Coordinates of C-alpha atoms in Angstrom, one line a residue:
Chain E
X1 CA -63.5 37.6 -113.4
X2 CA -64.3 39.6 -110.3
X3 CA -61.0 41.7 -109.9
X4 CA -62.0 42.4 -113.8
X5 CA -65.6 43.4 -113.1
X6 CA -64.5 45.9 -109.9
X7 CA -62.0 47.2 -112.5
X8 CA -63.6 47.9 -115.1
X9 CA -65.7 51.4 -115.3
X10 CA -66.4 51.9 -118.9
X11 CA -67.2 49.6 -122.0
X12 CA -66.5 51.1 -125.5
X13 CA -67.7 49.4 -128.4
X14 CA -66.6 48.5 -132.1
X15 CA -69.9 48.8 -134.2
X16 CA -69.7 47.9 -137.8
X17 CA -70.0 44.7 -137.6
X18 CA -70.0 44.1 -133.7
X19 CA -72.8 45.2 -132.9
X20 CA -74.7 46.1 -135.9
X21 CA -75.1 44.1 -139.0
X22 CA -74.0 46.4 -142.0
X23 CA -74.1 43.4 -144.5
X24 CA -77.5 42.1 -144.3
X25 CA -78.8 45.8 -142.7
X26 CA -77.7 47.4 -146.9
X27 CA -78.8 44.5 -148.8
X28 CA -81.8 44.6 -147.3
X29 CA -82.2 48.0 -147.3
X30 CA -81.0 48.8 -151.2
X31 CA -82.7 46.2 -152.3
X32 CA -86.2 47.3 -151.5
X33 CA -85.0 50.9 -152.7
X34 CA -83.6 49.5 -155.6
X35 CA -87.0 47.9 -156.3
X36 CA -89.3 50.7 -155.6
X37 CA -86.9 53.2 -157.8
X38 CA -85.7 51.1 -160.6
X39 CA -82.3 50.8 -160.2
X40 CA -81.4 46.8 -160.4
X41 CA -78.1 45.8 -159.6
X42 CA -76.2 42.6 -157.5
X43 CA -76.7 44.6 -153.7
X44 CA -75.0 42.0 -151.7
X45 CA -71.7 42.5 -153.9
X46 CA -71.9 46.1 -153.5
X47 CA -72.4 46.1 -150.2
X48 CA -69.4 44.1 -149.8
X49 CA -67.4 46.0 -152.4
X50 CA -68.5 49.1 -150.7
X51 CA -67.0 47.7 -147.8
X52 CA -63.6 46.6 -148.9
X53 CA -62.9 50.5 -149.5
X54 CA -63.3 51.5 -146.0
X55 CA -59.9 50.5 -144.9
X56 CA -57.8 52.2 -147.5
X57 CA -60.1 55.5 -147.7
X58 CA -59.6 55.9 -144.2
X59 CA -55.3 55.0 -144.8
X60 CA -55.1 58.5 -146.6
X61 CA -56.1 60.0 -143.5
X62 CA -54.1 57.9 -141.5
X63 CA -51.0 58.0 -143.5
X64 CA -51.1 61.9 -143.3
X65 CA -51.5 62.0 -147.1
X66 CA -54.8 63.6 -146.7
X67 CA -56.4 65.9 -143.8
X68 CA -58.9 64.2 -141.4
X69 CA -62.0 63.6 -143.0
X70 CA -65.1 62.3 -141.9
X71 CA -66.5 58.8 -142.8
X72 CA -70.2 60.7 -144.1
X73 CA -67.4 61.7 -146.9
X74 CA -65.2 59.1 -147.5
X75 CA -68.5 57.0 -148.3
X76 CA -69.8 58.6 -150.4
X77 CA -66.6 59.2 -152.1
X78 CA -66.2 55.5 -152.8
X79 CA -70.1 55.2 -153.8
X80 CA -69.7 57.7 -156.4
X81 CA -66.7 55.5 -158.0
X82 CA -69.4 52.3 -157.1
X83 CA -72.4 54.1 -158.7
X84 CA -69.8 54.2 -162.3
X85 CA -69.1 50.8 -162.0
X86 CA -72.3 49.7 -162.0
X87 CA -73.8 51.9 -164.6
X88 CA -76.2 53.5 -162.3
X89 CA -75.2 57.4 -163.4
X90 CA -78.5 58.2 -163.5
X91 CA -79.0 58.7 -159.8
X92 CA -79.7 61.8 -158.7
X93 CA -78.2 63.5 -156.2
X94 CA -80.9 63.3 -153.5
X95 CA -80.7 59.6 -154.1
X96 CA -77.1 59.2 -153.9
X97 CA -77.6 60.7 -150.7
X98 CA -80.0 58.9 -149.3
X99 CA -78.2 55.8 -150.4
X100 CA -75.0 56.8 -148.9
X101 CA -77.1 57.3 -145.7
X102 CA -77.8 53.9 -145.6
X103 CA -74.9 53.3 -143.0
X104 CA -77.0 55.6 -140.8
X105 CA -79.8 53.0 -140.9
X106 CA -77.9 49.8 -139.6
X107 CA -79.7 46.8 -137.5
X108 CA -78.2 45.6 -134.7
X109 CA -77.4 42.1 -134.3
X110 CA -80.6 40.0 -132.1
X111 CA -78.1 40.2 -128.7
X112 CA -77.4 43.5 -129.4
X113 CA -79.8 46.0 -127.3
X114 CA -80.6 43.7 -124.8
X115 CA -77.1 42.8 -123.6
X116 CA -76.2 46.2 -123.7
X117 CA -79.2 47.8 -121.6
X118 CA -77.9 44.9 -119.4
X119 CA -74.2 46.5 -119.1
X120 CA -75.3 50.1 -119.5
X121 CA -76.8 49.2 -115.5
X122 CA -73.1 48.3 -113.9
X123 CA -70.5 50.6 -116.7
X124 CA -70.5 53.1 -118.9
X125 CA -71.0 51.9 -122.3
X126 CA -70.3 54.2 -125.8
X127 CA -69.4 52.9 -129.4
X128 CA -65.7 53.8 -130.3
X129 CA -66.1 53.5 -133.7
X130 CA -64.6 55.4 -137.2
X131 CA -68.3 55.9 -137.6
X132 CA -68.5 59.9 -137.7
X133 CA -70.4 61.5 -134.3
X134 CA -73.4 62.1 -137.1
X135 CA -73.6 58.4 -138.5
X136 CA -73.2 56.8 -134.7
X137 CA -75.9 59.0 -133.3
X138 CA -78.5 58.3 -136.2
X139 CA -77.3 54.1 -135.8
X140 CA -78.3 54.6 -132.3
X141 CA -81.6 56.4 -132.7
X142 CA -82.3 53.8 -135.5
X143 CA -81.6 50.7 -133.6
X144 CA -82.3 51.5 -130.3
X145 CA -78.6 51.0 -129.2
X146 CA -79.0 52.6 -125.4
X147 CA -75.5 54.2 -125.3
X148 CA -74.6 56.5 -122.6
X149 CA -72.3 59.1 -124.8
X150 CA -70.9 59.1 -128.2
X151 CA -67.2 58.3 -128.9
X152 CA -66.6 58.6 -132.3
X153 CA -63.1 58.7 -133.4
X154 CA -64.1 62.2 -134.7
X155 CA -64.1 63.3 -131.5
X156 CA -59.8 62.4 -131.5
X157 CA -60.0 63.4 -134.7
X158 CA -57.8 60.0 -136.3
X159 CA -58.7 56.6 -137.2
X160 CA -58.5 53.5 -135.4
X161 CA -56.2 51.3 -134.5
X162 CA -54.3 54.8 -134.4
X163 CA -53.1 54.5 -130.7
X164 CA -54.9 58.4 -130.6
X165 CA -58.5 56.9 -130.2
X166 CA -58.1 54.0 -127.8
X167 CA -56.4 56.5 -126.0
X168 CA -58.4 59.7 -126.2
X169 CA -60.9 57.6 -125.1
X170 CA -59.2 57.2 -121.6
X171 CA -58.9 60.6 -121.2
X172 CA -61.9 61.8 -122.0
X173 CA -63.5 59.4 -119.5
X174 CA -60.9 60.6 -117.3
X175 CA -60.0 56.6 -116.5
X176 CA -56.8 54.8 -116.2
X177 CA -56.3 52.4 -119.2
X178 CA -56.5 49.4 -117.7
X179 CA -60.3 50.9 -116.0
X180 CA -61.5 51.0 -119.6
X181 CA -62.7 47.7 -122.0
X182 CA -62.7 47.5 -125.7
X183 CA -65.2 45.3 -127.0
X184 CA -65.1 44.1 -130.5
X185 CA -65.8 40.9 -133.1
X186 CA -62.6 41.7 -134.4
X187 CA -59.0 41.0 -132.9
X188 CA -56.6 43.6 -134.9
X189 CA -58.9 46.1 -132.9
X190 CA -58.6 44.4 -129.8
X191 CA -54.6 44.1 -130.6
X192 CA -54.5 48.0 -130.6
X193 CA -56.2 48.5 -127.9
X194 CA -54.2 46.1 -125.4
X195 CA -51.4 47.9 -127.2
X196 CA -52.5 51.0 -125.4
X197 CA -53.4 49.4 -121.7
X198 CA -56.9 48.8 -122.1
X199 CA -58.8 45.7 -121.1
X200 CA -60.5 43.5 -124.1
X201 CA -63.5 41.3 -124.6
X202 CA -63.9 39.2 -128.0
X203 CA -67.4 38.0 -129.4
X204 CA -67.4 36.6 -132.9
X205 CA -69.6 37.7 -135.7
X206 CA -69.4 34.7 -138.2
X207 CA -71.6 36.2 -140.9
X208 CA -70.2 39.6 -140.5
X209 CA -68.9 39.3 -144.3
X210 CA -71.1 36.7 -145.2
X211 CA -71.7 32.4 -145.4
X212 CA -67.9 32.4 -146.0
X213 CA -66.2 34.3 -144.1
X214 CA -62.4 32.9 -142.6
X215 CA -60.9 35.8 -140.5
X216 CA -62.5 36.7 -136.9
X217 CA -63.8 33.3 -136.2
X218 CA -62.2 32.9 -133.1
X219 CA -60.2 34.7 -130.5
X220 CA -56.6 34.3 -132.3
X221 CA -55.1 36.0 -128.5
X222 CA -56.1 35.4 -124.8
X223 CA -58.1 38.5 -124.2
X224 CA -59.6 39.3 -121.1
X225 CA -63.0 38.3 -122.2
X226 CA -64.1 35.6 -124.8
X227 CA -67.9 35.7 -125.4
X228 CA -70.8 34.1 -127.4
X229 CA -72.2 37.4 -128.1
X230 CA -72.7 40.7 -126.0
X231 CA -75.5 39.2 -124.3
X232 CA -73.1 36.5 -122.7
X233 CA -71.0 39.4 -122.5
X234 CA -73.0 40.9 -119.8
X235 CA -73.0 37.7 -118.0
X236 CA -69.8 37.3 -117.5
X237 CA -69.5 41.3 -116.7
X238 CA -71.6 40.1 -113.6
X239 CA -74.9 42.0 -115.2
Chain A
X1 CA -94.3 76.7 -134.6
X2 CA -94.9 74.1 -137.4
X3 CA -92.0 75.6 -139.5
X4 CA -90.0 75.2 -136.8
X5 CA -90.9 71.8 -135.8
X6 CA -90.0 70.8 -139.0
X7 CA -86.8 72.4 -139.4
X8 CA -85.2 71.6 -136.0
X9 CA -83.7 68.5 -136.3
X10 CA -81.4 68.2 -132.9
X11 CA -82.4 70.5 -129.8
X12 CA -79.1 70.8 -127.7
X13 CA -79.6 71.7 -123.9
X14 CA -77.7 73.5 -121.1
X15 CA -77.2 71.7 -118.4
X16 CA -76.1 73.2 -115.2
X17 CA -78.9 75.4 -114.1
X18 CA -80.9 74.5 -116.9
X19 CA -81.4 70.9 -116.6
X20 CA -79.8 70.2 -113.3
X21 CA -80.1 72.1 -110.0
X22 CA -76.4 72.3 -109.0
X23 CA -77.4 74.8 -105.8
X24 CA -79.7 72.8 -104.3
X25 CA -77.8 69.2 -105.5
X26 CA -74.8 70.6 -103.8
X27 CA -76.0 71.9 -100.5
X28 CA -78.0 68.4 -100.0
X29 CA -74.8 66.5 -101.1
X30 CA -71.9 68.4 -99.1
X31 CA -74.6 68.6 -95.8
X32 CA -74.9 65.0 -95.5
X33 CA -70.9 64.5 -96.2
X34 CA -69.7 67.5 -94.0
X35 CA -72.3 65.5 -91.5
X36 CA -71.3 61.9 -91.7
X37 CA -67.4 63.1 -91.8
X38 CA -66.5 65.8 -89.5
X39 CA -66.6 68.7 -92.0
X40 CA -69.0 71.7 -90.6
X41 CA -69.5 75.0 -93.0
X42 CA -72.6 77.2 -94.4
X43 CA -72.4 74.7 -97.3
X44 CA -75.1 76.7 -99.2
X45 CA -72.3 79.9 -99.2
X46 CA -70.4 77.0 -100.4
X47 CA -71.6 76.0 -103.3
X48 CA -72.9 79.8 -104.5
X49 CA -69.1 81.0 -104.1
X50 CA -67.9 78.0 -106.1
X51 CA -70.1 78.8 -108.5
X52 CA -68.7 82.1 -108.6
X53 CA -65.4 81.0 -109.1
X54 CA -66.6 79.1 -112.8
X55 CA -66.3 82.2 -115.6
X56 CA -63.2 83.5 -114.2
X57 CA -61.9 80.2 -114.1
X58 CA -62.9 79.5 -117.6
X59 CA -62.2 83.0 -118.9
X60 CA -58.6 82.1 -119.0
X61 CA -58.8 79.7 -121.0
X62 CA -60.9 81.3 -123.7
X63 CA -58.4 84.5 -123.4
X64 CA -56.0 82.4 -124.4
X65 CA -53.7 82.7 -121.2
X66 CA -54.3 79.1 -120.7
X67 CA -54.5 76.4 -122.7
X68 CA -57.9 74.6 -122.2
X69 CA -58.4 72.6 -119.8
X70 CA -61.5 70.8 -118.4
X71 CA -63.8 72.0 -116.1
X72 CA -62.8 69.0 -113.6
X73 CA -59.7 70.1 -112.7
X74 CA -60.8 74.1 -112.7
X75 CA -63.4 73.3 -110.1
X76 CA -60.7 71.5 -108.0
X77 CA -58.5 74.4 -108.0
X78 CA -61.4 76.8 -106.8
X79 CA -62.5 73.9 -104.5
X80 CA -58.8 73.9 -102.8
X81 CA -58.8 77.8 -102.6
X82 CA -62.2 77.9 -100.7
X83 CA -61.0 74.6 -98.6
X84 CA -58.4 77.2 -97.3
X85 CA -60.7 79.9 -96.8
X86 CA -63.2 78.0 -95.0
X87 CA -60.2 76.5 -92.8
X88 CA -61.1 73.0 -93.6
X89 CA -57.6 72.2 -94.9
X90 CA -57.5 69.0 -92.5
X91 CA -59.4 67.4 -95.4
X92 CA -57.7 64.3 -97.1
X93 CA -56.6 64.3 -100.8
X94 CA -59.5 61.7 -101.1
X95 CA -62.1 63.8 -99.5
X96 CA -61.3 66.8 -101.7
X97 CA -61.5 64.5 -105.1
X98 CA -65.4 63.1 -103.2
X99 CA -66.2 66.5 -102.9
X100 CA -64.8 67.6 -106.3
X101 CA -67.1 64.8 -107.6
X102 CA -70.1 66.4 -106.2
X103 CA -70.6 68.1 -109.9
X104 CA -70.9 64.7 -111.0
X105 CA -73.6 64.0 -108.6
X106 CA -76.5 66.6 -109.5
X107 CA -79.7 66.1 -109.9
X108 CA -82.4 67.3 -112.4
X109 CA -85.4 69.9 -112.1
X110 CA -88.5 67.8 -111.8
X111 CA -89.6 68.1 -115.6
X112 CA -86.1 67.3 -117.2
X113 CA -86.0 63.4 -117.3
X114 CA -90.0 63.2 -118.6
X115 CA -89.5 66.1 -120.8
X116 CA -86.3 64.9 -122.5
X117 CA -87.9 61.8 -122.8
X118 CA -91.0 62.7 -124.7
X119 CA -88.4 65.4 -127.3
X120 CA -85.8 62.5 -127.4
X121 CA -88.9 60.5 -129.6
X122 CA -88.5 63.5 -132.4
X123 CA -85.5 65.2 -131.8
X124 CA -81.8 64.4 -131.4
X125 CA -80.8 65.8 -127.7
X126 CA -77.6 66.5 -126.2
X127 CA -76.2 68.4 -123.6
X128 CA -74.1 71.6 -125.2
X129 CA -72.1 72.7 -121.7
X130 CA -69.1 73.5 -120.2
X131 CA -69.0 70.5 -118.3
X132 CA -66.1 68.2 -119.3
X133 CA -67.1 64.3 -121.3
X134 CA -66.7 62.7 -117.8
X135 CA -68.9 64.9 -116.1
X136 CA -71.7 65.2 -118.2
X137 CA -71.4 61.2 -118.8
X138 CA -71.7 61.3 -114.6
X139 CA -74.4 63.4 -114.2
X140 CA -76.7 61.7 -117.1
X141 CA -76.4 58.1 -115.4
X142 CA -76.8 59.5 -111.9
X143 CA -79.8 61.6 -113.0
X144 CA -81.2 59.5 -115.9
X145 CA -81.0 62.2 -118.4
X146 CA -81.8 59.8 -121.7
X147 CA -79.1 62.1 -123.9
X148 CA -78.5 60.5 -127.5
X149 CA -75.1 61.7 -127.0
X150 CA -72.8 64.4 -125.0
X151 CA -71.8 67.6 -126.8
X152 CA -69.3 68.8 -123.8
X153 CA -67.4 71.8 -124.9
X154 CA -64.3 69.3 -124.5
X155 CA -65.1 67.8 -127.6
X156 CA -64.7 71.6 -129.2
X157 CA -61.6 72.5 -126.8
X158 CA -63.4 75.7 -126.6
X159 CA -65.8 76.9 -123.4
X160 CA -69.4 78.4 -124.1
X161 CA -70.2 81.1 -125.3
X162 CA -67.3 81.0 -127.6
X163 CA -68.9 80.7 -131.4
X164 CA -66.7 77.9 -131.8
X165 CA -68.7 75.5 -129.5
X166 CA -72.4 76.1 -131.1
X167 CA -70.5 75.7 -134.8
X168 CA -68.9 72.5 -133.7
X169 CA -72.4 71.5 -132.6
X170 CA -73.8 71.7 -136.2
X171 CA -70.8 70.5 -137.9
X172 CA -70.6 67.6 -135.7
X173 CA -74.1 66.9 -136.1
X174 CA -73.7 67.8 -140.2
X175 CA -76.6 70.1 -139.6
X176 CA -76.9 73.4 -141.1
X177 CA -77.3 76.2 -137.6
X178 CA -81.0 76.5 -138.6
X179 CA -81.7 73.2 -138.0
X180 CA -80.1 73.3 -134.5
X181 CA -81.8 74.6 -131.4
X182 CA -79.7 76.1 -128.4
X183 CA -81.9 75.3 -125.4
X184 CA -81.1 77.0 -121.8
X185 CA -82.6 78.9 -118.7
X186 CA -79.9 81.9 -119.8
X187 CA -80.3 84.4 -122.2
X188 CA -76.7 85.2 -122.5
X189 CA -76.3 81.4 -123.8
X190 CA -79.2 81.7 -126.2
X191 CA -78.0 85.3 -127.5
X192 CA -74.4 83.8 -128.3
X193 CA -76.3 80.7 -130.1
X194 CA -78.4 82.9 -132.0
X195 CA -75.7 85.1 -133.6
X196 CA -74.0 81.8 -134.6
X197 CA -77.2 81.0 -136.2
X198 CA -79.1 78.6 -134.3
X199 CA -82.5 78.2 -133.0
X200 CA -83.4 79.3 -129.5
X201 CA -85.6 77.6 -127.0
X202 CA -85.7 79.5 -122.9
X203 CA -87.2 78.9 -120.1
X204 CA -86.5 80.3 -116.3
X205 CA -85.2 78.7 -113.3
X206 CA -86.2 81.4 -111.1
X207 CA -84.8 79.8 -108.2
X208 CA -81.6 78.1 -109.3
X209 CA -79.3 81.0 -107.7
X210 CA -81.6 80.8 -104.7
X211 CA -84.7 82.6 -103.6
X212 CA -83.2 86.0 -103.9
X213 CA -82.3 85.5 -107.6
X214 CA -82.9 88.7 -109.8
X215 CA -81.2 87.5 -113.2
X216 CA -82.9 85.3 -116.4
X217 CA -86.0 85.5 -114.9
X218 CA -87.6 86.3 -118.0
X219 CA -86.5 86.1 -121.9
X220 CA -84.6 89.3 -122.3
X221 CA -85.6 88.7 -126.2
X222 CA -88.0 87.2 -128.7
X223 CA -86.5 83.4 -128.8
X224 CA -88.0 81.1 -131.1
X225 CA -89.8 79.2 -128.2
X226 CA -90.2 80.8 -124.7
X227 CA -91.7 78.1 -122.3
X228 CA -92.4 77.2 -118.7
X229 CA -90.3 74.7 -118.2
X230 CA -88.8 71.4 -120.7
X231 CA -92.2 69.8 -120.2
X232 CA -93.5 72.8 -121.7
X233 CA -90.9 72.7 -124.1
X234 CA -92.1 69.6 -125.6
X235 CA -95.3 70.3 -126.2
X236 CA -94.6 73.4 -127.9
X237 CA -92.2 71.1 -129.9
X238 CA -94.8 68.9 -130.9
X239 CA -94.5 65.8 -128.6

């Protein structure tokens, strides 16, 4: 590990899910809203179903069919269809956005701000996230998360795994690939970015999508890093 | 000043000159260096003709004549020009990139860490300056500047004061002008902000061209706050 730790100058971060909970975070959240402004519905579910239209919202962008937009926007594009579904209509438009600003008001995970105000003292440490520069900030302010800069994808203007961010990244830290770590609870992302040179560090998140989750159990490659969480993480960064 | 501390929700900051001392930073820096390795020259000549060097540098970029490019490798150009000048060409490529990095190394007025600190519990903060990602990412850790993120003109591929930088600010931030404050020891910065829209915040560094300094030592017009220094700042901002 030590040739890894002299190597290594800057962490960047995978957030959804890494190091924030969004799951529990919006059921949480909606719930209590839902309560204290009448709207009733099954949160969990549409938290999750809110979910599953991240990836193919953000595939028009990535496919070219559609201009770079930012994630504020896509959201709430697929919470509008949502709010139909479930016959809540009668929202109003300060509410649907304040609910669509729920993913600005995300909990980290217990390991999270500890482990990385423990790295933040050896490397620099940022989220690169599809999270727009606007949603990251307010996550960070939120939470607590003590990150030295902000790398949204935004900044690159693409999506990951689009070889553009991992990159990007690199140059706008002015580091050689292999001086830069991704660090995520999900392998495709870590594929990408060892695609692209970088170094990689795996922690699981086995709740991430709930008691029954399959996928991102385990490391499914032999990245550079295997962790417990970010807080063993540090550790084994030598912090 | 309630209105206004209710309507500015992110207060981005100037940095060199503003938050940092880059005169004084450099002269201490490059005296002990030129010291310990061999390297004797009025360093405080130095760093003020370096400085001089920074709007035409940038100039060409924003004409157009050059495509942009960061602020790291325009400082190493000027740097190898005065090298020459100052016939210490015997330094090494490794000594030049050291003393390239000396930007990287600045340190902050006395009141900028506690007075970021206390608007940083209210207020989104970032620097907005011509510094490139890396630099600005630098100069927070080495100073402790607690930014919530970095707003480099990099991310805008634009130098201040072109409009484009203090508009990628808000959209960025998904902030309407109004609710953005341009913060800075220079009027010309603030006047460029203000016709974009923003709010304006000055205060003067009477001494950060040295003691002989006849510019910005005053507001040249009636900014929305005009205060003694980023403590002062804060308190007029409410916290």
């Amino acid at each position: 590990m030590s040739s890894l730790t002299s190597t290594v100058k800057a962490m960047v971060f995978d957030t959804f899910g890494s190091v924030v909970d969004w799951r529990g975070s919006i059921v949480r959240d909606l719930t209590r809203w839902g309560n204290e402004n009448g709207f009733q519905a099954d949160w969990t579910l549409f938290a999750e179903q809110w979910r599953s239209m991240y990836q193919p919202s953000m595939e028009a962008c990535r496919s070219g069919k559609r201009e770079f937009t930012v994630l504020d926007v896509l959201h709430r594009e697929s919470l509008d269809v949502l709010i139909d579904q479930y016959g809540l209509s009668k929202m109003t438009e300060a509410q649907r956005e304040h609910v669509n600003k729920v993913w600005h008001r995300l909990d980290g995970w217990p390991d999270s701000v500890g482990g990385l105000a423990r790295l933040k003292s050896k490397y620099i440490i940022a989220p690169l996230s599809n999270g727009n520069i606007s949603l990251l900030t307010d996550i960070a302010k939120y939470t607590g998360l003590p990150w030295d800069l902000n790398l949204s994808t935004e900044v690159f203007r693409c999506y990951k795994p689009q070889p553009e961010s991992y990159l990007g990244v690199c140059s706008a830290l002015r580091l050689d690939p292999a001086e830069v770590m991704m660090c995520a609870a999900h392998n495709n992302d870590l594929l990408a970015a060892k695609n692209c040179g970088l170094k990689t560090a795996f922690w699981p998140r086995p709740t991430e999508y709930g008691p029954t989750q399959t996928d991102n159990l385990v490391a499914t490659e032999e990245w550079d890093v295997v962790a417990k969480d970010i807080r063993d993480l540090a550790t084994q960064m030598g912090v």
